[in-house]
PDB file of C-alpha atoms and ligand atoms in Angstrom:
ATOM      1  CA  MET Z1395     -61.862  50.447  25.983  1.00 93.00           C
ATOM      2  CA  LEU Z1396     -59.223  48.890  23.786  1.00 97.00           C
ATOM      3  CA  ASN Z1397     -59.523  49.976  20.142  1.00 98.00           C
ATOM      4  CA  ILE Z1398     -58.650  47.240  17.668  1.00 98.00           C
ATOM      5  CA  ALA Z1399     -58.205  47.806  13.915  1.00 98.00           C
ATOM      6  CA  LEU Z1400     -58.978  44.722  11.853  1.00 98.00           C
ATOM      7  CA  PRO Z1401     -58.166  44.377   8.139  1.00 97.00           C
ATOM      8  CA  LYS Z1402     -61.382  44.179   6.130  1.00 95.00           C
ATOM      9  CA  GLY Z1403     -61.809  40.899   4.258  1.00 92.00           C
ATOM     10  CA  ARG Z1404     -61.146  37.203   4.687  1.00 89.00           C
ATOM     11  CA  LEU Z1405     -58.009  37.614   6.793  1.00 94.00           C
ATOM     12  CA  GLY Z1406     -59.790  40.045   9.112  1.00 95.00           C
ATOM     13  CA  GLU Z1407     -62.631  37.594   9.688  1.00 94.00           C
ATOM     14  CA  LYS Z1408     -60.167  34.835  10.526  1.00 95.00           C
ATOM     15  CA  VAL Z1409     -58.306  37.111  12.896  1.00 96.00           C
ATOM     16  CA  TYR Z1410     -61.544  38.244  14.567  1.00 96.00           C
ATOM     17  CA  ASP Z1411     -62.316  34.556  15.233  1.00 95.00           C
ATOM     18  CA  MET Z1412     -58.959  34.333  17.007  1.00 96.00           C
ATOM     19  CA  PHE Z1413     -59.834  37.339  19.173  1.00 96.00           C
ATOM     20  CA  GLU Z1414     -63.222  35.743  19.881  1.00 96.00           C
ATOM     21  CA  LYS Z1415     -61.660  32.454  20.945  1.00 94.00           C
ATOM     22  CA  ALA Z1416     -59.172  34.395  23.034  1.00 94.00           C
ATOM     23  CA  GLY Z1417     -62.158  35.720  25.040  1.00 95.00           C
ATOM     24  CA  TYR Z1418     -62.685  39.097  23.357  1.00 96.00           C
ATOM     25  CA  GLU Z1419     -65.923  38.378  21.563  1.00 95.00           C
ATOM     26  CA  CYS Z1420     -68.174  41.031  20.089  1.00 95.00           C
ATOM     27  CA  PRO Z1421     -71.168  39.146  18.618  1.00 91.00           C
ATOM     28  CA  SER Z1422     -72.622  42.144  16.743  1.00 91.00           C
ATOM     29  CA  ILE Z1423     -69.630  42.030  14.381  1.00 92.00           C
ATOM     30  CA  LYS Z1424     -71.050  38.876  12.780  1.00 88.00           C
ATOM     31  CA  GLU Z1425     -74.254  40.645  11.753  1.00 85.00           C
ATOM     32  CA  ASN Z1426     -73.994  41.157   8.058  1.00 69.00           C
ATOM     33  CA  ASN Z1427     -74.282  44.893   7.600  1.00 77.00           C
ATOM     34  CA  ARG Z1428     -72.237  47.855   6.461  1.00 86.00           C
ATOM     35  CA  LYS Z1429     -71.365  49.046   9.954  1.00 90.00           C
ATOM     36  CA  LEU Z1430     -67.681  49.668  10.554  1.00 92.00           C
ATOM     37  CA  ILE Z1431     -67.474  49.890  14.354  1.00 94.00           C
ATOM     38  CA  PHE Z1432     -68.521  47.252  16.870  1.00 95.00           C
ATOM     39  CA  GLU Z1433     -68.075  47.276  20.599  1.00 94.00           C
ATOM     40  CA  ASN Z1434     -68.540  45.023  23.561  1.00 95.00           C
ATOM     41  CA  PRO Z1435     -68.493  47.223  26.688  1.00 95.00           C
ATOM     42  CA  GLU Z1436     -68.401  44.153  28.920  1.00 95.00           C
ATOM     43  CA  LYS Z1437     -65.123  42.983  27.422  1.00 94.00           C
ATOM     44  CA  GLU Z1438     -63.966  46.570  26.974  1.00 95.00           C
ATOM     45  CA  VAL Z1439     -63.115  46.128  23.297  1.00 96.00           C
ATOM     46  CA  ARG Z1440     -64.067  48.119  20.231  1.00 97.00           C
ATOM     47  CA  TYR Z1441     -63.312  46.679  16.802  1.00 97.00           C
ATOM     48  CA  PHE Z1442     -63.304  48.491  13.504  1.00 96.00           C
ATOM     49  CA  TRP Z1443     -62.824  47.335   9.936  1.00 96.00           C
ATOM     50  CA  VAL Z1444     -60.298  49.258   7.882  1.00 96.00           C
ATOM     51  CA  LYS Z1445     -58.644  48.778   4.514  1.00 96.00           C
ATOM     52  CA  PRO Z1446     -55.754  46.353   5.199  1.00 96.00           C
ATOM     53  CA  SER Z1447     -53.057  48.797   4.097  1.00 96.00           C
ATOM     54  CA  ASP Z1448     -54.529  51.483   6.391  1.00 98.00           C
ATOM     55  CA  VAL Z1449     -54.258  49.443   9.627  1.00 98.00           C
ATOM     56  CA  PRO Z1450     -50.721  50.708  10.438  1.00 98.00           C
ATOM     57  CA  ILE Z1451     -51.851  54.317   9.958  1.00 98.00           C
ATOM     58  CA  TYR Z1452     -54.646  53.937  12.538  1.00 98.00           C
ATOM     59  CA  VAL Z1453     -52.282  52.206  14.947  1.00 98.00           C
ATOM     60  CA  GLU Z1454     -49.324  54.536  14.448  1.00 98.00           C
ATOM     61  CA  ARG Z1455     -51.478  57.603  15.109  1.00 98.00           C
ATOM     62  CA  GLY Z1456     -53.270  56.065  18.079  1.00 98.00           C
ATOM     63  CA  ALA Z1457     -56.788  55.908  16.582  1.00 98.00           C
ATOM     64  CA  ALA Z1458     -56.377  52.179  17.296  1.00 98.00           C
ATOM     65  CA  ASP Z1459     -54.402  50.795  20.237  1.00 98.00           C
ATOM     66  CA  ILE Z1460     -53.653  47.556  18.442  1.00 98.00           C
ATOM     67  CA  GLY Z1461     -54.324  46.102  15.016  1.00 98.00           C
ATOM     68  CA  VAL Z1462     -53.487  43.357  12.574  1.00 98.00           C
ATOM     69  CA  ALA Z1463     -51.400  43.970   9.467  1.00 98.00           C
ATOM     70  CA  GLY Z1464     -49.530  41.828   6.977  1.00 98.00           C
ATOM     71  CA  LYS Z1465     -45.739  41.820   7.192  1.00 98.00           C
ATOM     72  CA  ASP Z1466     -45.783  43.066   3.565  1.00 98.00           C
ATOM     73  CA  ILE Z1467     -47.563  46.268   4.596  1.00 97.00           C
ATOM     74  CA  LEU Z1468     -45.240  46.746   7.591  1.00 98.00           C
ATOM     75  CA  LEU Z1469     -42.118  46.344   5.477  1.00 98.00           C
ATOM     76  CA  GLU Z1470     -43.435  48.595   2.754  1.00 97.00           C
ATOM     77  CA  TYR Z1471     -44.591  51.497   4.942  1.00 97.00           C
ATOM     78  CA  GLN Z1472     -42.252  51.077   7.968  1.00 98.00           C
ATOM     79  CA  PRO Z1473     -44.762  52.520  10.456  1.00 98.00           C
ATOM     80  CA  SER Z1474     -43.527  53.479  13.911  1.00 98.00           C
ATOM     81  CA  VAL Z1475     -45.401  50.774  15.849  1.00 98.00           C
ATOM     82  CA  TYR Z1476     -44.476  47.742  17.931  1.00 98.00           C
ATOM     83  CA  GLU Z1477     -44.789  44.368  16.273  1.00 98.00           C
ATOM     84  CA  LEU Z1478     -46.019  42.130  19.080  1.00 98.00           C
ATOM     85  CA  LEU Z1479     -46.793  38.767  17.588  1.00 97.00           C
ATOM     86  CA  ASP Z1480     -46.699  36.687  14.413  1.00 97.00           C
ATOM     87  CA  LEU Z1481     -50.285  35.411  14.188  1.00 97.00           C
ATOM     88  CA  ASN Z1482     -49.285  32.634  11.807  1.00 96.00           C
ATOM     89  CA  VAL Z1483     -52.268  33.288   9.505  1.00 96.00           C
ATOM     90  CA  GLY Z1484     -52.522  35.117   6.192  1.00 96.00           C
ATOM     91  CA  LYS Z1485     -49.461  33.237   5.071  1.00 97.00           C
ATOM     92  CA  CYS Z1486     -48.111  33.985   1.615  1.00 97.00           C
ATOM     93  CA  ARG Z1487     -44.824  35.096   0.067  1.00 98.00           C
ATOM     94  CA  MET Z1488     -43.438  38.152  -1.659  1.00 98.00           C
ATOM     95  CA  THR Z1489     -42.025  37.107  -4.997  1.00 98.00           C
ATOM     96  CA  VAL Z1490     -40.580  38.214  -8.288  1.00 98.00           C
ATOM     97  CA  ALA Z1491     -42.681  36.759 -11.105  1.00 98.00           C
ATOM     98  CA  GLY Z1492     -42.699  37.010 -14.859  1.00 98.00           C
ATOM     99  CA  LYS Z1493     -43.510  35.320 -18.137  1.00 98.00           C
ATOM    100  CA  LYS Z1494     -42.293  31.745 -18.379  1.00 97.00           C
ATOM    101  CA  ASP Z1495     -39.923  32.570 -21.224  1.00 96.00           C
ATOM    102  CA  PHE Z1496     -38.466  35.675 -19.564  1.00 97.00           C
ATOM    103  CA  PHE Z1497     -34.886  35.482 -18.361  1.00 95.00           C
ATOM    104  CA  ASP Z1498     -33.081  38.463 -16.875  1.00 95.00           C
ATOM    105  CA  ASP Z1499     -29.685  38.553 -18.552  1.00 94.00           C
ATOM    106  CA  GLY Z1500     -28.780  41.707 -16.597  1.00 93.00           C
ATOM    107  CA  LYS Z1501     -27.863  43.645 -19.743  1.00 94.00           C
ATOM    108  CA  ARG Z1502     -30.424  46.421 -19.440  1.00 96.00           C
ATOM    109  CA  THR Z1503     -32.477  48.163 -16.772  1.00 98.00           C
ATOM    110  CA  LEU Z1504     -35.096  45.776 -15.459  1.00 98.00           C
ATOM    111  CA  LYS Z1505     -38.676  47.073 -15.575  1.00 98.00           C
ATOM    112  CA  VAL Z1506     -40.462  46.065 -12.364  1.00 98.00           C
ATOM    113  CA  ALA Z1507     -44.197  46.629 -11.812  1.00 98.00           C
ATOM    114  CA  THR Z1508     -45.424  46.524  -8.221  1.00 98.00           C
ATOM    115  CA  LYS Z1509     -47.583  47.922  -5.458  1.00 98.00           C
ATOM    116  CA  PHE Z1510     -44.624  47.409  -3.108  1.00 98.00           C
ATOM    117  CA  THR Z1511     -42.120  49.943  -4.429  1.00 98.00           C
ATOM    118  CA  ASN Z1512     -39.974  50.047  -1.270  1.00 98.00           C
ATOM    119  CA  ILE Z1513     -39.733  46.280  -0.926  1.00 98.00           C
ATOM    120  CA  ALA Z1514     -38.860  45.948  -4.622  1.00 98.00           C
ATOM    121  CA  SER Z1515     -36.288  48.782  -4.544  1.00 98.00           C
ATOM    122  CA  ASP Z1516     -34.588  47.352  -1.428  1.00 98.00           C
ATOM    123  CA  TYR Z1517     -34.484  43.874  -2.900  1.00 98.00           C
ATOM    124  CA  TYR Z1518     -32.849  44.949  -6.161  1.00 98.00           C
ATOM    125  CA  ALA Z1519     -30.556  47.495  -4.446  1.00 98.00           C
ATOM    126  CA  LYS Z1520     -29.117  44.639  -2.366  1.00 98.00           C
ATOM    127  CA  LEU Z1521     -28.517  42.703  -5.571  1.00 97.00           C
ATOM    128  CA  GLY Z1522     -26.949  45.778  -7.181  1.00 97.00           C
ATOM    129  CA  ARG Z1523     -29.436  45.470 -10.055  1.00 97.00           C
ATOM    130  CA  ASP Z1524     -30.572  48.592 -11.885  1.00 97.00           C
ATOM    131  CA  ILE Z1525     -34.356  48.810 -12.111  1.00 98.00           C
ATOM    132  CA  ASP Z1526     -37.120  51.035 -13.353  1.00 98.00           C
ATOM    133  CA  ILE Z1527     -40.057  50.851 -10.934  1.00 98.00           C
ATOM    134  CA  ILE Z1528     -43.589  51.084 -12.287  1.00 98.00           C
ATOM    135  CA  LYS Z1529     -46.040  51.665  -9.443  1.00 98.00           C
ATOM    136  CA  LEU Z1530     -49.424  49.990  -9.941  1.00 98.00           C
ATOM    137  CA  ASN Z1531     -52.345  49.638  -7.559  1.00 97.00           C
ATOM    138  CA  GLY Z1532     -53.818  46.278  -8.519  1.00 95.00           C
ATOM    139  CA  SER Z1533     -54.031  43.551 -11.185  1.00 96.00           C
ATOM    140  CA  ILE Z1534     -50.242  43.650 -11.233  1.00 98.00           C
ATOM    141  CA  GLU Z1535     -50.103  40.399 -13.243  1.00 98.00           C
ATOM    142  CA  LEU Z1536     -51.238  42.291 -16.341  1.00 98.00           C
ATOM    143  CA  ALA Z1537     -47.998  44.268 -16.552  1.00 98.00           C
ATOM    144  CA  PRO Z1538     -45.642  41.594 -17.957  1.00 98.00           C
ATOM    145  CA  ILE Z1539     -48.376  40.185 -20.185  1.00 98.00           C
ATOM    146  CA  LEU Z1540     -48.814  43.562 -21.881  1.00 98.00           C
ATOM    147  CA  ASN Z1541     -45.046  44.245 -21.815  1.00 97.00           C
ATOM    148  CA  LEU Z1542     -45.518  47.157 -19.460  1.00 98.00           C
ATOM    149  CA  SER Z1543     -42.828  45.514 -17.324  1.00 98.00           C
ATOM    150  CA  ASP Z1544     -40.363  42.614 -17.445  1.00 98.00           C
ATOM    151  CA  VAL Z1545     -41.319  41.277 -14.029  1.00 98.00           C
ATOM    152  CA  ILE Z1546     -43.609  42.017 -11.098  1.00 98.00           C
ATOM    153  CA  VAL Z1547     -42.940  42.043  -7.376  1.00 98.00           C
ATOM    154  CA  ASP Z1548     -46.125  40.820  -5.755  1.00 98.00           C
ATOM    155  CA  ILE Z1549     -47.714  38.519  -3.243  1.00 97.00           C
ATOM    156  CA  VAL Z1550     -48.369  34.894  -4.104  1.00 98.00           C
ATOM    157  CA  GLU Z1551     -50.701  32.875  -1.938  1.00 96.00           C
ATOM    158  CA  THR Z1552     -52.107  29.863  -3.807  1.00 97.00           C
ATOM    159  CA  GLY Z1553     -50.284  30.640  -7.054  1.00 97.00           C
ATOM    160  CA  ASN Z1554     -53.584  30.486  -8.964  1.00 97.00           C
ATOM    161  CA  THR Z1555     -53.436  34.034 -10.299  1.00 97.00           C
ATOM    162  CA  LEU Z1556     -49.969  33.482 -11.762  1.00 98.00           C
ATOM    163  CA  ALA Z1557     -50.872  30.071 -13.208  1.00 97.00           C
ATOM    164  CA  GLU Z1558     -54.050  31.360 -14.823  1.00 97.00           C
ATOM    165  CA  ASN Z1559     -52.097  34.127 -16.505  1.00 97.00           C
ATOM    166  CA  ASP Z1560     -49.206  31.955 -17.697  1.00 97.00           C
ATOM    167  CA  LEU Z1561     -46.734  33.544 -15.330  1.00 98.00           C
ATOM    168  CA  GLU Z1562     -44.319  31.901 -12.901  1.00 98.00           C
ATOM    169  CA  VAL Z1563     -42.380  32.718  -9.759  1.00 98.00           C
ATOM    170  CA  LYS Z1564     -38.778  33.644 -10.554  1.00 98.00           C
ATOM    171  CA  GLN Z1565     -37.533  34.337  -7.024  1.00 98.00           C
ATOM    172  CA  THR Z1566     -39.019  34.351  -3.539  1.00 98.00           C
ATOM    173  CA  ILE Z1567     -38.120  37.526  -1.666  1.00 98.00           C
ATOM    174  CA  LEU Z1568     -39.560  36.662   1.746  1.00 97.00           C
ATOM    175  CA  PRO Z1569     -42.357  34.868   3.588  1.00 98.00           C
ATOM    176  CA  ILE Z1570     -45.298  36.968   4.780  1.00 98.00           C
ATOM    177  CA  SER Z1571     -47.849  36.506   7.570  1.00 97.00           C
ATOM    178  CA  ALA Z1572     -50.203  38.634   9.648  1.00 98.00           C
ATOM    179  CA  ARG Z1573     -48.762  40.453  12.683  1.00 98.00           C
ATOM    180  CA  LEU Z1574     -50.358  41.912  15.785  1.00 98.00           C
ATOM    181  CA  ILE Z1575     -49.115  45.489  16.138  1.00 98.00           C
ATOM    182  CA  SER Z1576     -49.474  48.096  18.859  1.00 98.00           C
ATOM    183  CA  ASN Z1577     -49.401  51.838  19.154  1.00 98.00           C
ATOM    184  CA  LYS Z1578     -46.280  52.772  21.140  1.00 98.00           C
ATOM    185  CA  ALA Z1579     -48.009  54.972  23.731  1.00 98.00           C
ATOM    186  CA  SER Z1580     -50.884  52.501  24.167  1.00 98.00           C
ATOM    187  CA  PHE Z1581     -48.365  49.759  24.839  1.00 98.00           C
ATOM    188  CA  LYS Z1582     -47.065  51.843  27.723  1.00 98.00           C
ATOM    189  CA  PHE Z1583     -50.354  53.085  29.155  1.00 97.00           C
ATOM    190  CA  LYS Z1584     -52.545  50.049  28.478  1.00 97.00           C
ATOM    191  CA  SER Z1585     -49.802  47.475  28.933  1.00 96.00           C
ATOM    192  CA  GLY Z1586     -51.883  45.230  31.214  1.00 96.00           C
ATOM    193  CA  GLU Z1587     -54.756  44.849  28.736  1.00 96.00           C
ATOM    194  CA  ILE Z1588     -52.486  44.514  25.722  1.00 97.00           C
ATOM    195  CA  GLU Z1589     -50.235  41.921  27.327  1.00 97.00           C
ATOM    196  CA  LYS Z1590     -53.300  39.926  28.355  1.00 96.00           C
ATOM    197  CA  ILE Z1591     -54.530  39.898  24.756  1.00 96.00           C
ATOM    198  CA  VAL Z1592     -51.086  38.881  23.498  1.00 97.00           C
ATOM    199  CA  ARG Z1593     -51.004  35.960  25.954  1.00 96.00           C
ATOM    200  CA  SER Z1594     -54.465  34.745  24.923  1.00 95.00           C
ATOM    201  CA  MET Z1595     -53.669  35.123  21.231  1.00 95.00           C
ATOM    202  CA  LYS Z1596     -50.501  33.075  21.720  1.00 94.00           C
ATOM    203  CA  GLU Z1597     -52.707  30.246  22.990  1.00 90.00           C
ATOM    204  CA  GLN Z1598     -54.748  30.460  19.755  1.00 83.00           C
ATOM    205  CA  ILE Z1599     -51.614  30.223  17.650  1.00 87.00           C
ATOM    206  CA  LYS Z1600     -50.467  27.095  19.496  1.00 76.00           C
ATOM    207  CA  ASP Z1601     -53.789  25.452  18.617  1.00 68.00           C
ATOM    208  CA  LEU Z1602     -53.663  26.352  14.890  1.00 64.00           C
TER     209      LEU Z1602
HETATM  210  C1  PRP G2346     -53.236  39.483  -4.524  1.00 78.47           C
HETATM  211  C2  PRP G2346     -51.929  39.526  -5.278  1.00 78.47           C
HETATM  212  C3  PRP G2346     -52.146  38.528  -6.384  1.00 78.47           C
HETATM  213  C4  PRP G2346     -53.060  37.502  -5.732  1.00 78.47           C
HETATM  214  C5  PRP G2346     -52.264  36.290  -5.333  1.00 78.47           C
HETATM  215  O1  PRP G2346     -54.126  40.289  -5.195  1.00 78.47           O
HETATM  216  O2  PRP G2346     -51.664  40.831  -5.762  1.00 78.47           O
HETATM  217  O3  PRP G2346     -52.769  39.114  -7.482  1.00 78.47           O
HETATM  218  O4  PRP G2346     -53.634  38.110  -4.579  1.00 78.47           O
HETATM  219  O5  PRP G2346     -53.067  35.269  -4.808  1.00 78.47           O
HETATM  220  P1  PRP G2346     -53.020  33.775  -5.365  1.00 78.47           P
HETATM  221  O6  PRP G2346     -51.570  33.365  -5.436  1.00 78.47           O
HETATM  222  O7  PRP G2346     -53.776  32.990  -4.331  1.00 78.47           O
HETATM  223  O8  PRP G2346     -53.683  33.748  -6.699  1.00 78.47           O
HETATM  224  P2  PRP G2346     -55.435  40.907  -4.560  1.00 78.47           P
HETATM  225  O9  PRP G2346     -56.485  39.846  -4.494  1.00 78.47           O
HETATM  226  O10 PRP G2346     -55.098  41.556  -3.275  1.00 78.47           O
HETATM  227  O11 PRP G2346     -55.876  41.949  -5.663  1.00 78.47           O
HETATM  228  P3  PRP G2346     -55.118  43.138  -6.400  1.00 78.47           P
HETATM  229  O12 PRP G2346     -53.671  43.195  -5.945  1.00 78.47           O
HETATM  230  O13 PRP G2346     -55.218  42.817  -7.845  1.00 78.47           O
HETATM  231  O14 PRP G2346     -55.882  44.335  -6.002  1.00 78.47           O
END
């Protein structure tokens, strides 16, 4: 059995469809219930839904052999896993955003609100800019509006959240997409199965 950790939510459903088209279907997963684990013994796969930011933890510790995680999560948490493939879905970008009238004149410490403290710290360290990091867990866009921070470092997909809150992108830090990752030991001991999945997933990506 190959254990596969999928990120719960829209991206996970899209990625499951890719696994299905690649020949690793598990029809019970489409039944709308609260179950978290689904298996297809014939195809020797077991899927489970986990919180997107937890996927690397399951994979790093071997509870899952492979999984799908956003590049944002991988950069932020630096798990010890192999990154096998860019799945070319879940595309968005990591950005610095702020109020339209905000301009960083560099004269005082910049207050940065974010979920991604490591990505933000690295980015500003490379620029040699002094910052004060404010770690938040969601609704990051509120921070500059309420003057909790000067800017935010966050993900932008459609740009709707920023637009609806009168904020704008100031800088793009890097592009993000979903990656197929593997546990290091599994990659050694289940290399045949994993490589087969990677090959079939590559075919899906070509057709996107
Ligand atoms: C993410 C991100 C932005 C939004 C961007 O939030 O933190 O708020 O999506 O998407 P858009 O550019 O398409 O509007 P998420 O939905 O994960 O919620 P949370 O961070 O507030 O928990």
